[in-house]
XYZ file of C-alpha atoms in Angstrom:
765
model
C 0.000 0.000 0.000
C 1.350 3.430 -0.938
C 1.876 6.290 1.458
C -1.327 8.021 2.574
C -1.753 11.330 0.707
C -1.053 14.377 2.876
C -4.448 15.975 2.246
C -6.144 12.812 3.567
C -3.866 12.315 6.533
C -5.789 11.774 9.772
C -3.006 11.171 12.259
C -3.954 11.538 15.868
C -0.673 13.152 16.998
C -1.230 16.008 19.408
C 2.292 17.393 19.821
C 5.751 17.669 18.287
C 6.088 14.068 17.034
C 8.200 13.214 13.995
C 6.944 10.159 12.062
C 9.039 7.920 9.803
C 7.495 5.574 7.254
C 8.447 1.929 7.111
C 7.320 0.442 3.741
C 6.826 -2.984 5.254
C 4.479 -1.495 7.811
C 2.563 0.552 5.279
C 2.119 -2.419 2.969
C 0.246 -4.271 5.691
C -2.526 -1.661 5.630
C -4.901 -3.543 3.316
C -8.223 -3.641 5.085
C -10.365 -1.375 7.274
C -8.326 -1.836 10.411
C -5.170 -1.435 8.384
C -6.580 1.767 6.969
C -7.254 2.961 10.494
C -3.613 2.242 11.270
C -2.646 4.386 8.322
C -4.673 7.128 9.980
C -2.610 6.969 13.132
C 0.745 6.649 11.302
C 0.325 9.563 8.871
C 2.964 12.209 8.236
C 1.013 15.491 8.051
C 1.157 17.013 11.519
C -1.269 19.826 10.643
C -3.791 17.272 9.375
C -3.234 15.234 12.505
C -4.246 18.145 14.717
C -7.380 18.723 12.664
C -8.442 15.085 12.658
C -9.421 14.539 16.277
C -8.798 17.862 18.027
C -11.149 17.529 20.950
C -11.125 13.875 21.890
C -7.701 12.215 22.006
C -5.192 15.011 21.544
C -6.165 16.977 24.654
C -7.685 14.439 27.036
C -5.970 14.563 30.472
C -4.596 11.012 30.066
C -1.748 9.630 27.962
C -2.936 7.595 24.937
C -0.893 5.348 22.605
C -1.920 3.359 19.535
C 0.159 0.201 18.926
C 0.496 -1.796 15.716
C 0.206 -5.351 17.025
C 1.836 -6.930 13.965
C 4.921 -4.703 14.053
C 5.026 -4.259 17.816
C 5.462 -0.522 17.351
C 3.928 2.659 18.745
C 2.315 4.465 15.801
C 0.552 7.288 17.653
C 1.004 9.254 20.898
C -1.243 12.108 22.011
C -0.067 15.285 23.766
C -0.045 13.748 27.235
C 1.890 10.694 25.997
C 4.458 12.904 24.262
C 5.116 14.584 27.618
C 5.975 11.150 29.034
C 8.538 10.057 26.391
C 9.648 13.301 24.789
C 10.372 13.885 21.110
C 10.459 10.208 20.039
C 10.226 9.519 16.301
C 7.290 7.299 15.366
C 6.803 4.502 14.614
C 9.047 3.096 17.325
C 9.222 -0.340 19.039
C 7.108 -0.564 22.173
C 10.018 -1.307 24.513
C 12.077 1.522 23.002
C 9.245 3.957 23.689
C 8.943 2.677 27.283
C 12.691 3.079 27.823
C 12.562 6.651 26.474
C 9.756 7.440 28.910
C 11.673 5.859 31.802
C 8.961 3.290 32.615
C 9.756 0.510 35.099
C 7.744 -1.942 37.110
C 7.095 -1.247 40.799
C 10.365 -3.008 41.638
C 12.241 -0.543 39.383
C 12.990 -3.203 36.735
C 12.808 -1.935 33.091
C 9.639 -2.782 31.158
C 11.611 -4.233 28.217
C 10.360 -7.753 28.849
C 7.557 -9.852 27.387
C 5.414 -9.731 30.529
C 5.197 -5.932 30.648
C 1.741 -4.373 30.099
C 2.917 -2.641 26.902
C 4.215 -5.919 25.485
C 0.984 -7.696 26.393
C -1.095 -5.054 24.603
C 1.239 -5.228 21.611
C 0.468 -8.941 21.457
C -3.248 -8.156 21.229
C -3.978 -9.138 24.818
C -6.110 -6.819 26.988
C -4.633 -5.351 30.179
C -7.355 -4.617 32.733
C -5.061 -2.491 34.851
C -1.494 -2.610 36.118
C 0.639 -0.116 38.038
C 3.994 0.970 36.598
C 6.519 3.545 37.723
C 7.527 6.562 35.621
C 11.136 7.590 36.375
C 12.301 10.261 33.899
C 15.809 10.116 35.366
C 16.092 6.549 34.015
C 15.117 7.566 30.474
C 17.253 6.145 27.659
C 17.436 9.709 26.366
C 20.467 11.086 28.238
C 19.389 14.729 27.873
C 15.898 13.934 29.132
C 17.325 11.972 32.050
C 19.712 14.801 32.953
C 16.976 17.447 32.885
C 14.524 15.387 34.975
C 13.484 16.795 38.331
C 14.461 14.470 41.238
C 10.870 14.704 42.469
C 9.260 13.894 39.128
C 8.849 10.146 39.699
C 5.234 8.984 39.804
C 3.041 5.887 39.576
C 0.892 5.287 36.474
C -2.006 2.890 35.936
C -1.921 1.143 32.546
C -5.000 -0.191 30.726
C -5.180 -1.413 27.143
C -7.386 -3.281 24.695
C -7.342 -4.276 21.010
C -9.205 -2.139 18.463
C -10.102 -5.115 16.220
C -12.334 -8.123 16.579
C -11.845 -9.812 13.170
C -8.725 -11.797 14.073
C -6.861 -10.585 10.977
C -3.112 -10.033 10.879
C -3.375 -6.219 10.723
C -4.532 -5.087 14.130
C -4.287 -2.050 16.383
C -4.393 -1.687 20.162
C -5.174 1.316 22.381
C -3.180 1.992 25.589
C -4.189 4.513 28.273
C -1.963 5.749 31.147
C -3.618 7.206 34.276
C -1.757 9.087 37.016
C -2.011 7.538 40.471
C -0.063 10.217 42.328
C 1.441 13.648 41.736
C 5.238 14.079 41.577
C 6.755 15.322 44.796
C 3.461 15.342 46.697
C 2.560 13.465 49.831
C 0.191 10.680 48.834
C -3.224 10.761 50.450
C -4.756 7.309 49.772
C -8.300 8.642 49.608
C -7.352 11.562 47.342
C -5.305 9.177 45.184
C -8.289 6.869 44.757
C -10.570 9.777 43.861
C -8.075 11.075 41.286
C -7.882 7.618 39.738
C -11.657 7.467 39.486
C -11.833 10.852 37.769
C -9.154 9.968 35.230
C -10.606 6.514 34.641
C -13.944 8.110 33.785
C -12.228 10.268 31.143
C -10.348 7.316 29.676
C -13.225 4.866 29.608
C -15.634 7.422 28.135
C -13.785 7.314 24.783
C -15.757 5.279 22.237
C -14.204 4.147 18.940
C -16.147 3.248 15.768
C -15.212 2.292 12.196
C -17.596 2.538 9.211
C -17.266 1.310 5.619
C -18.375 3.958 3.071
C -17.914 1.406 0.279
C -21.015 -0.385 1.532
C -24.500 0.999 1.053
C -25.428 3.672 3.628
C -21.906 3.663 5.160
C -22.666 1.161 7.986
C -20.694 0.543 11.174
C -18.317 -2.400 10.871
C -16.761 -2.202 14.343
C -17.430 -0.534 17.734
C -15.505 -0.875 20.989
C -17.058 -1.712 24.403
C -17.144 1.956 25.449
C -19.550 2.660 22.586
C -21.888 0.015 24.004
C -21.572 1.403 27.531
C -22.269 4.982 26.442
C -25.150 4.251 24.028
C -26.611 1.050 25.459
C -26.482 -0.635 22.038
C -24.475 -3.903 22.027
C -21.992 -4.753 19.290
C -24.393 -6.997 17.355
C -27.131 -4.303 17.324
C -24.714 -1.593 16.165
C -22.637 -3.185 13.399
C -24.382 -3.040 10.025
C -26.338 0.155 10.783
C -25.640 3.777 9.946
C -24.827 5.891 13.028
C -27.919 8.003 12.466
C -29.874 5.524 14.630
C -28.499 7.500 17.605
C -30.377 10.630 16.455
C -33.797 11.622 17.801
C -36.494 14.283 17.708
C -34.370 16.959 19.428
C -31.166 16.360 17.464
C -30.107 19.621 15.826
C -30.647 19.226 12.094
C -28.066 21.859 11.148
C -25.356 19.931 12.982
C -26.497 16.746 11.231
C -26.372 18.507 7.837
C -22.862 19.843 8.561
C -21.712 16.345 9.512
C -23.261 14.845 6.370
C -21.589 17.485 4.179
C -18.171 16.845 5.760
C -18.512 13.125 5.087
C -19.500 13.822 1.488
C -16.459 16.113 1.159
C -14.245 13.375 2.662
C -12.758 15.728 5.249
C -12.280 15.398 9.026
C -15.033 16.890 11.172
C -15.726 17.426 14.865
C -19.204 18.276 16.132
C -21.455 17.841 19.153
C -24.882 16.230 18.712
C -27.809 15.502 20.995
C -28.068 11.693 20.674
C -30.277 9.103 22.338
C -29.354 5.911 24.141
C -31.177 2.644 23.640
C -33.351 3.336 26.712
C -34.474 6.671 25.216
C -32.446 8.991 27.466
C -30.670 11.859 25.717
C -26.974 12.676 25.961
C -24.603 15.140 24.302
C -22.133 13.308 22.091
C -18.879 14.956 20.978
C -18.021 13.202 17.708
C -14.806 13.388 15.676
C -14.812 11.577 12.330
C -11.705 11.059 10.179
C -11.692 9.676 6.601
C -9.188 6.886 5.858
C -7.744 6.399 2.370
C -5.757 3.501 0.937
C -2.518 3.887 -0.986
C -4.386 4.624 -4.195
C -6.332 7.435 -2.590
C -9.581 5.452 -2.350
C -11.788 6.146 0.676
C -11.953 2.861 2.605
C -13.362 3.828 6.024
C -14.285 6.516 8.506
C -12.820 6.283 12.016
C -14.985 7.914 14.690
C -14.133 8.817 18.268
C -17.057 9.689 20.561
C -17.262 11.063 24.082
C -20.279 11.707 26.364
C -19.967 15.432 27.178
C -23.449 15.944 28.635
C -22.273 17.615 31.844
C -19.993 20.020 30.005
C -22.683 20.987 27.517
C -25.161 21.717 30.279
C -23.057 24.603 31.481
C -22.397 26.089 28.064
C -24.605 28.992 27.149
C -24.439 28.283 23.461
C -25.799 24.774 24.068
C -28.633 26.240 26.087
C -29.374 28.667 23.286
C -29.359 25.839 20.726
C -31.682 23.760 22.848
C -34.018 26.760 23.312
C -34.040 27.294 19.519
C -35.148 23.729 18.964
C -37.916 24.109 21.525
C -39.085 27.337 19.834
C -39.901 25.272 16.705
C -42.467 23.371 18.739
C -44.213 26.096 20.690
C -47.220 24.030 21.620
C -45.027 21.463 23.332
C -42.968 24.242 24.898
C -46.062 25.803 26.450
C -47.012 22.477 27.953
C -43.497 22.018 29.258
C -43.454 25.590 30.562
C -46.678 24.968 32.465
C -45.229 21.770 33.885
C -42.008 23.574 34.784
C -43.950 26.360 36.489
C -45.856 23.792 38.495
C -42.596 22.068 39.372
C -40.978 25.349 40.464
C -43.982 26.153 42.606
C -43.898 22.669 44.091
C -40.173 23.012 44.802
C -40.767 26.409 46.395
C -43.509 24.964 48.572
C -41.297 22.028 49.475
C -38.418 24.349 50.366
C -40.758 26.433 52.501
C -42.041 23.349 54.314
C -38.464 22.188 54.851
C -37.490 25.577 56.271
C -40.485 25.645 58.572
C -39.795 22.108 59.758
C -36.180 23.036 60.443
C -37.287 26.210 62.207
C -39.679 24.324 64.468
C -37.106 21.704 65.456
C -34.242 24.212 65.777
C -36.086 26.850 67.781
C -37.827 24.419 70.105
C -34.571 22.652 70.965
C -33.369 25.345 73.380
C -34.666 26.979 76.553
C -32.061 29.723 76.580
C -33.255 33.029 75.128
C -29.876 34.190 73.784
C -29.328 30.804 72.137
C -32.821 31.049 70.643
C -32.023 34.462 69.123
C -28.814 33.060 67.654
C -30.667 30.119 66.103
C -33.342 32.397 64.653
C -30.700 34.677 63.136
C -28.955 31.656 61.597
C -32.208 30.604 59.931
C -32.685 34.088 58.456
C -29.158 35.006 57.322
C -28.174 34.445 54.576
C -31.025 32.160 53.462
C -33.822 34.747 53.704
C -32.014 38.065 54.048
C -28.607 39.729 54.139
C -29.158 40.920 57.695
C -31.783 40.658 60.408
C -32.652 42.890 63.375
C -34.840 41.730 66.274
C -36.542 44.264 68.543
C -38.036 42.873 71.783
C -40.595 44.703 73.943
C -42.064 44.170 77.407
C -45.740 44.007 78.436
C -46.014 47.790 78.018
C -44.488 47.853 74.544
C -41.205 49.352 75.732
C -38.105 48.073 73.940
C -35.971 46.130 76.398
C -33.613 44.097 74.201
C -32.343 43.641 70.634
C -30.582 40.942 68.657
C -29.057 41.061 65.186
C -26.860 39.406 62.587
C -25.275 40.571 59.316
C -23.879 38.284 56.615
C -20.615 40.266 56.795
C -20.428 40.455 60.593
C -20.681 44.228 61.231
C -21.375 43.710 64.955
C -20.208 47.163 66.023
C -22.450 48.954 63.514
C -25.458 46.818 64.457
C -24.855 47.455 68.154
C -24.656 51.200 67.464
C -27.909 51.017 65.476
C -29.549 49.344 68.452
C -28.504 52.209 70.735
C -29.389 55.062 68.377
C -32.564 53.744 66.793
C -34.197 50.764 68.530
C -34.647 52.504 71.876
C -36.573 55.399 70.243
C -38.481 53.997 67.285
C -40.208 56.777 65.281
C -43.842 56.339 64.324
C -42.953 55.914 60.642
C -40.569 53.059 61.364
C -41.701 49.709 59.851
C -40.750 48.029 63.125
C -42.960 50.441 65.112
C -45.821 49.868 62.655
C -45.528 46.072 63.023
C -45.424 46.389 66.831
C -48.496 48.642 66.816
C -50.658 46.854 64.248
C -49.331 43.285 64.668
C -49.157 43.167 60.865
C -46.198 42.770 58.488
C -44.797 45.726 56.547
C -43.217 45.280 53.090
C -40.884 47.911 51.672
C -39.949 46.239 48.374
C -37.743 49.141 47.313
C -36.183 51.434 49.881
C -35.714 54.915 48.435
C -33.474 57.614 49.980
C -36.666 59.357 51.138
C -37.840 56.160 52.871
C -34.541 55.854 54.715
C -34.634 59.471 55.877
C -38.215 59.042 57.101
C -37.498 55.811 58.979
C -34.241 57.164 60.431
C -34.779 60.884 61.196
C -31.354 61.225 62.819
C -28.722 61.805 60.077
C -26.182 59.668 61.918
C -28.610 56.766 62.115
C -29.573 57.069 58.450
C -25.918 57.049 57.447
C -25.324 54.026 59.663
C -28.173 52.168 57.941
C -26.777 53.019 54.517
C -23.358 51.671 55.520
C -24.990 48.392 56.578
C -26.820 48.253 53.253
C -30.549 48.284 52.622
C -32.339 47.986 49.280
C -35.462 46.120 50.394
C -36.982 45.297 53.796
C -39.726 43.343 55.554
C -40.805 43.685 59.171
C -43.053 41.103 60.827
C -44.431 41.089 64.378
C -43.483 38.398 66.898
C -46.865 37.474 68.374
C -47.585 34.471 70.617
C -50.590 33.734 72.818
C -52.142 37.112 71.888
C -49.095 38.956 73.156
C -46.674 40.964 71.001
C -43.142 40.049 72.043
C -41.341 42.160 69.455
C -40.692 42.509 65.742
C -38.261 41.020 63.246
C -36.799 43.104 60.406
C -35.296 41.354 57.373
C -33.127 43.500 55.094
C -31.718 42.800 51.626
C -28.614 44.763 50.580
C -28.438 43.728 46.905
C -30.540 45.977 44.690
C -31.061 43.083 42.297
C -32.925 41.132 44.981
C -36.248 42.491 46.132
C -38.659 41.099 48.688
C -42.075 40.029 47.383
C -45.410 39.175 48.949
C -44.351 35.508 48.906
C -41.376 36.461 51.071
C -43.755 38.258 53.445
C -45.813 35.088 53.879
C -42.678 33.059 54.530
C -41.302 35.592 57.035
C -44.647 35.771 58.832
C -44.808 31.991 59.120
C -41.274 31.929 60.527
C -42.043 34.765 62.970
C -45.017 32.860 64.398
C -42.871 29.836 65.140
C -40.118 32.021 66.581
C -42.564 33.937 68.782
C -44.056 30.713 70.145
C -40.580 29.396 70.956
C -39.695 32.724 72.622
C -42.845 32.666 74.729
C -42.150 29.072 75.761
C -38.701 30.142 76.918
C -40.209 33.097 78.784
C -42.732 30.874 80.568
C -40.122 28.278 81.339
C -37.749 30.842 82.807
C -40.552 32.173 84.982
C -41.251 28.682 86.295
C -37.553 28.007 86.694
C -37.114 31.183 88.740
C -40.058 30.274 91.001
C -38.757 26.736 91.506
C -35.218 27.880 92.208
C -36.448 30.479 94.684
C -38.598 27.854 96.416
C -35.759 25.368 96.470
C -33.264 27.839 97.940
C -35.776 29.001 100.545
C -36.149 25.427 101.791
C -32.423 24.887 102.237
C -31.356 25.557 105.865
C -28.827 27.914 107.331
C -26.246 25.627 108.894
C -26.339 25.791 112.706
C -23.234 26.346 114.801
C -22.423 23.083 116.619
C -19.507 22.752 119.059
C -16.753 20.550 117.662
C -18.120 20.801 114.102
C -16.967 23.075 111.266
C -19.526 22.910 108.462
C -20.005 24.415 105.018
C -22.475 23.751 102.229
C -22.760 24.727 98.595
C -25.765 24.688 96.267
C -25.452 25.180 92.488
C -28.588 25.401 90.382
C -28.693 24.021 86.876
C -28.385 26.384 83.906
C -31.558 27.927 82.441
C -31.452 25.248 79.763
C -32.255 22.586 82.363
C -34.965 22.155 84.974
C -34.856 22.669 88.747
C -34.582 19.538 90.855
C -35.243 18.492 94.444
C -31.709 18.427 95.908
C -31.366 19.209 99.629
C -29.021 18.911 102.604
C -29.505 19.312 106.386
C -27.472 19.493 109.601
C -29.084 18.807 113.027
C -27.862 19.313 116.588
C -29.882 16.470 118.189
C -31.263 16.639 121.752
C -28.794 14.045 123.104
C -25.789 16.037 121.804
C -25.237 13.894 118.698
C -25.024 15.482 115.243
C -27.384 14.514 112.440
C -26.337 14.848 108.790
C -28.655 14.368 105.798
C -28.455 14.804 102.026
C -30.989 13.740 99.406
C -32.516 14.222 95.985
C -36.224 13.962 95.123
C -36.883 12.332 91.748
C -38.199 14.919 89.263
C -37.271 18.302 87.837
C -39.988 20.861 88.418
C -41.679 23.018 91.025
C -43.465 19.957 92.427
C -40.117 18.238 93.026
C -38.798 21.314 94.846
C -41.922 21.437 97.022
C -41.739 17.705 97.724
C -38.156 18.191 98.829
C -39.342 20.591 101.550
C -41.918 18.074 102.813
C -39.347 15.272 102.806
C -36.812 17.325 104.729
C -39.459 18.173 107.341
C -40.378 14.483 107.793
C -36.718 13.541 108.187
C -36.191 16.206 110.847
C -39.247 15.010 112.789
C -38.229 11.341 112.620
C -34.616 12.056 113.603
C -35.375 14.523 116.409
C -37.571 12.377 118.581
C -36.796 8.843 117.434
C -37.573 5.889 119.750
C -34.743 4.119 117.919
C -32.116 6.586 116.731
C -30.401 4.091 114.404
C -30.159 5.828 110.964
C -31.508 2.738 109.180
C -34.603 2.792 111.389
C -34.989 6.558 110.904
C -34.938 6.137 107.116
C -37.478 3.322 107.433
C -39.884 5.585 109.385
C -39.424 8.358 106.786
C -40.176 5.865 103.989
C -43.403 4.681 105.674
C -44.586 8.248 106.261
C -43.789 9.334 102.685
C -45.810 6.481 101.223
C -48.601 6.683 103.759
C -49.078 10.453 103.451
C -48.215 10.611 99.717
C -45.815 13.405 100.523
C -43.339 12.907 97.690
C -42.405 10.613 94.832
C -39.273 8.505 95.067
C -36.095 10.018 96.497
C -32.535 9.074 97.354
C -31.185 9.946 100.801
C -28.342 9.418 103.237
C -28.823 10.012 106.953
C -25.937 9.834 109.414
C -25.701 10.188 113.179
C -22.313 11.267 114.583
C -21.673 10.726 118.304
C -19.009 12.656 120.129
C -15.756 10.928 121.198
C -15.586 9.287 124.616
C -12.367 11.158 125.366
C -11.188 14.528 124.140
C -9.186 14.183 120.920
C -10.574 10.725 120.263
C -12.478 9.663 117.123
C -16.126 10.422 116.518
C -18.487 7.489 115.960
C -20.588 7.817 112.764
C -23.518 5.543 111.935
C -24.906 5.756 108.369
C -28.084 4.641 106.645
C -28.419 4.870 102.837
C -31.532 4.845 100.628
C -30.094 4.530 97.106
C -27.871 7.612 97.359
C -24.220 7.916 96.193
C -21.799 6.995 99.012
C -20.191 9.691 101.187
C -16.474 10.509 101.063
C -14.160 10.897 104.095
C -11.068 13.086 103.710
C -8.356 12.273 106.231
C -6.107 14.707 108.026
C -3.359 13.921 105.490
C -5.620 14.742 102.520
C -6.325 11.133 101.500
C -9.918 10.309 100.514
C -11.867 7.199 101.552
C -15.183 5.956 100.091
C -17.825 5.068 102.738
C -19.736 2.484 100.712
C -20.433 -0.200 103.283
C -24.220 0.219 103.280
C -26.987 0.789 100.717
C -30.717 0.243 100.290
C -33.805 0.896 98.198
C -34.913 4.423 97.311
C -37.462 6.138 99.527
C -40.935 5.469 98.115
C -40.310 1.999 96.679
C -41.130 -0.476 99.484
C -42.466 0.683 102.860
C -41.718 -2.724 104.432
C -38.083 -2.751 103.338
C -35.831 -3.205 106.361
C -32.853 -0.889 106.206
C -29.414 -1.600 107.604
C -26.776 0.785 108.901
C -23.019 0.805 109.244
C -20.751 2.420 111.857
C -17.321 3.931 111.184
C -14.872 5.974 113.236
C -14.014 9.523 112.203
C -10.567 10.650 113.379
C -10.373 14.140 114.804
C -9.586 16.623 112.015
C -11.106 14.477 109.244
C -13.799 15.899 106.943
C -16.963 14.164 105.787
C -18.263 15.175 102.317
C -21.848 14.420 101.193
C -23.178 15.360 97.719
C -25.960 14.761 95.177
C -25.619 12.971 91.847
C -25.418 16.190 89.799
C -21.786 16.344 90.941
C -20.780 12.925 89.526
C -23.023 12.305 86.489
C -21.440 13.023 83.109
C -22.623 11.994 79.630
C -20.840 8.844 78.521
C -19.398 8.073 82.007
C -20.611 5.678 84.671
C -21.098 6.771 88.305
C -17.929 5.026 89.468
C -15.880 7.213 87.128
C -17.687 10.305 88.391
C -17.045 9.381 92.024
C -13.372 8.725 91.254
C -13.095 12.156 89.618
C -14.713 13.794 92.662
C -12.316 11.987 95.020
C -9.379 13.168 92.913
C -10.549 16.778 93.125
C -10.818 16.537 96.920
C -7.361 14.962 97.196
C -5.895 17.769 95.075
C -6.995 20.361 97.641
C -4.380 21.624 100.129
C -4.043 19.528 103.273
C -5.251 22.429 105.450
C -8.237 23.239 103.195
C -11.363 24.277 105.107
C -14.794 22.640 104.556
C -15.765 25.677 102.491
C -12.633 25.208 100.358
C -13.457 21.528 99.892
C -16.969 22.390 98.670
C -15.428 24.606 95.996
C -12.964 21.870 94.974
C -15.788 19.337 94.853
C -17.803 21.446 92.418
C -14.719 22.161 90.297
C -13.865 25.094 88.029
C -16.136 23.988 85.165
C -19.279 22.270 86.505
C -21.545 20.470 84.036
C -24.667 22.467 85.067
C -27.036 19.867 83.552
C -28.487 19.140 86.982
C -28.654 20.841 90.373
C -25.811 20.140 92.806
C -25.862 20.101 96.609
C -22.732 19.399 98.655
C -22.054 19.642 102.433
C -18.749 19.174 104.216
C -18.303 18.607 107.998
C -14.965 18.693 109.808
C -14.916 16.890 113.162
C -12.731 18.534 115.822
């Protein structure tokens, strides 16, 4: 076969590649696949660039075409040229690999029959194999000398034959993917993602060959990627003209241009809207190259196709072309437009429902007013507005607080606006109008006159302008027929204006916010009452000879509820000392009240007890609680300390426990001991339960520490860990620490504040 004429050359070379002709190689180009090989081994570089400009030459992977019969590389695209440099083609496969500096992962040269390039040259597919690119080991001495020491990298090689007829003249395609970047630290996850992205590019290349000598120029070969992209298998594709991929929305001008190029026997690249076998549309970038034999006869067209749907979707010219096609069918467009309008409205309604659902769950999840304001501002900015300003009023309509947020921060300006404007709202202010009428106010376009009217002070008006304001909405915050304040939403971009739909959305959000605010207000009122009641029921510690006592009570934060924690210290009629600490189950005003009743019953039972054993005292309290229905269940420890028989001797402490955490004893040397020798059921469980007691000696100078479970409970920790942490805090206190100091150490510098805490410490002299 003679040399391919220069005007018909369709080489795929995408860079500075010099090609030599070998007559023996050219003479093997006798059939369609051979003609395709002539395409990739042509000599006209300018024709090569025009043949397939957008598919192989510039894809971000290295591509080779190998003549299986000769075992030579006949084509290398731009990326492949960067690997091996200015290598003259055709060139033996192993010579090309040596010029590139390719080795296996053990750094052995690839010039062996088991290398992936050799396997592909033999017509065998390579599903994927890693090789190492080491430019410093290139057979080209200049290339090796110029190589950067950090340029080594790992490549992933895949290859497959381009022929299925089993003839002697065959081609193979080889693709190299980068697995890592030269000189970069390898992140396995990033490496895997990069491989996926490059593999998508490589495997999206579909190859086809047609025979124009047959009627209607049918396909005579397609590769597997064609089947994957179009859904048509090999047997349903071969024998048909490629127009079966066209459909009702395919641009006819592009089809006509393609048809004309084929008639003119010249290379062409175009993008068509094609259809897969399942009917779904996709944008197909198609490059077709004519192939001529040695006598100049057209023997085939080689096509390379790529699915470029995602790229086309973002191109304005594609959108314009698609709109032009739709304009030709206005009736259908109107139907689609109506459907689209309905869809947009449905999406808007769905988004609104989603926002309202998020608002309800977000705002109701806190009982702290400042946290609630922060959550509300986060819902508004930047989703609904560029900045938001909340004005809160008391029962008389007097502004008592403000909250705000701007998409750009601007805290100082907003705080200044609160001082200058919010405290003295003029009658024309939208916020004042919403507070007065309990109705929303829409100012779709804020004019300079509007701003001057709303902000009569020049300084305030200038401050508003610096914050930005092109459009505004104010909505009242009304809950349970009470106006709590108003919310102002402001848009700074003049291209975005509030509409009546935005008013409805803002009003819906304000109702939910107002209800959450009122719930917080009511809760805080109840919390204050309960805390006041609870503190009023806690005793002032009496002065008892030989005893130094201190107590500490820490209420939970406003985000939690008040409990029924209590402590007590008694100077009993016989001279003994009674100590009690307990916790009523529950977190509300009722629990605090029940705590007072329970403490009174304990005092009565301990003061005039026929049997002063602490276990018996707790048993009497339990029977009275259940008989009189004074309180729900409770935990409690009661101890009776008797004075030493001789001065300086140890005190004798007897303890009874009803399900309460054990007490701690801190020795004179600062060591801490756990008094856990006795336990029992909670008060209120079983009135007939017989309770035991235990007696221990308390050396003079030691300190007894009693506490409630709020001091030792932590999320994710068991009680034993909490008790151990408490003991460690007590041991860390100075040896001469007073009971008051020990209470502070017990609570710690950063208490959890999820539950109330009561602690009492007694030092025995």
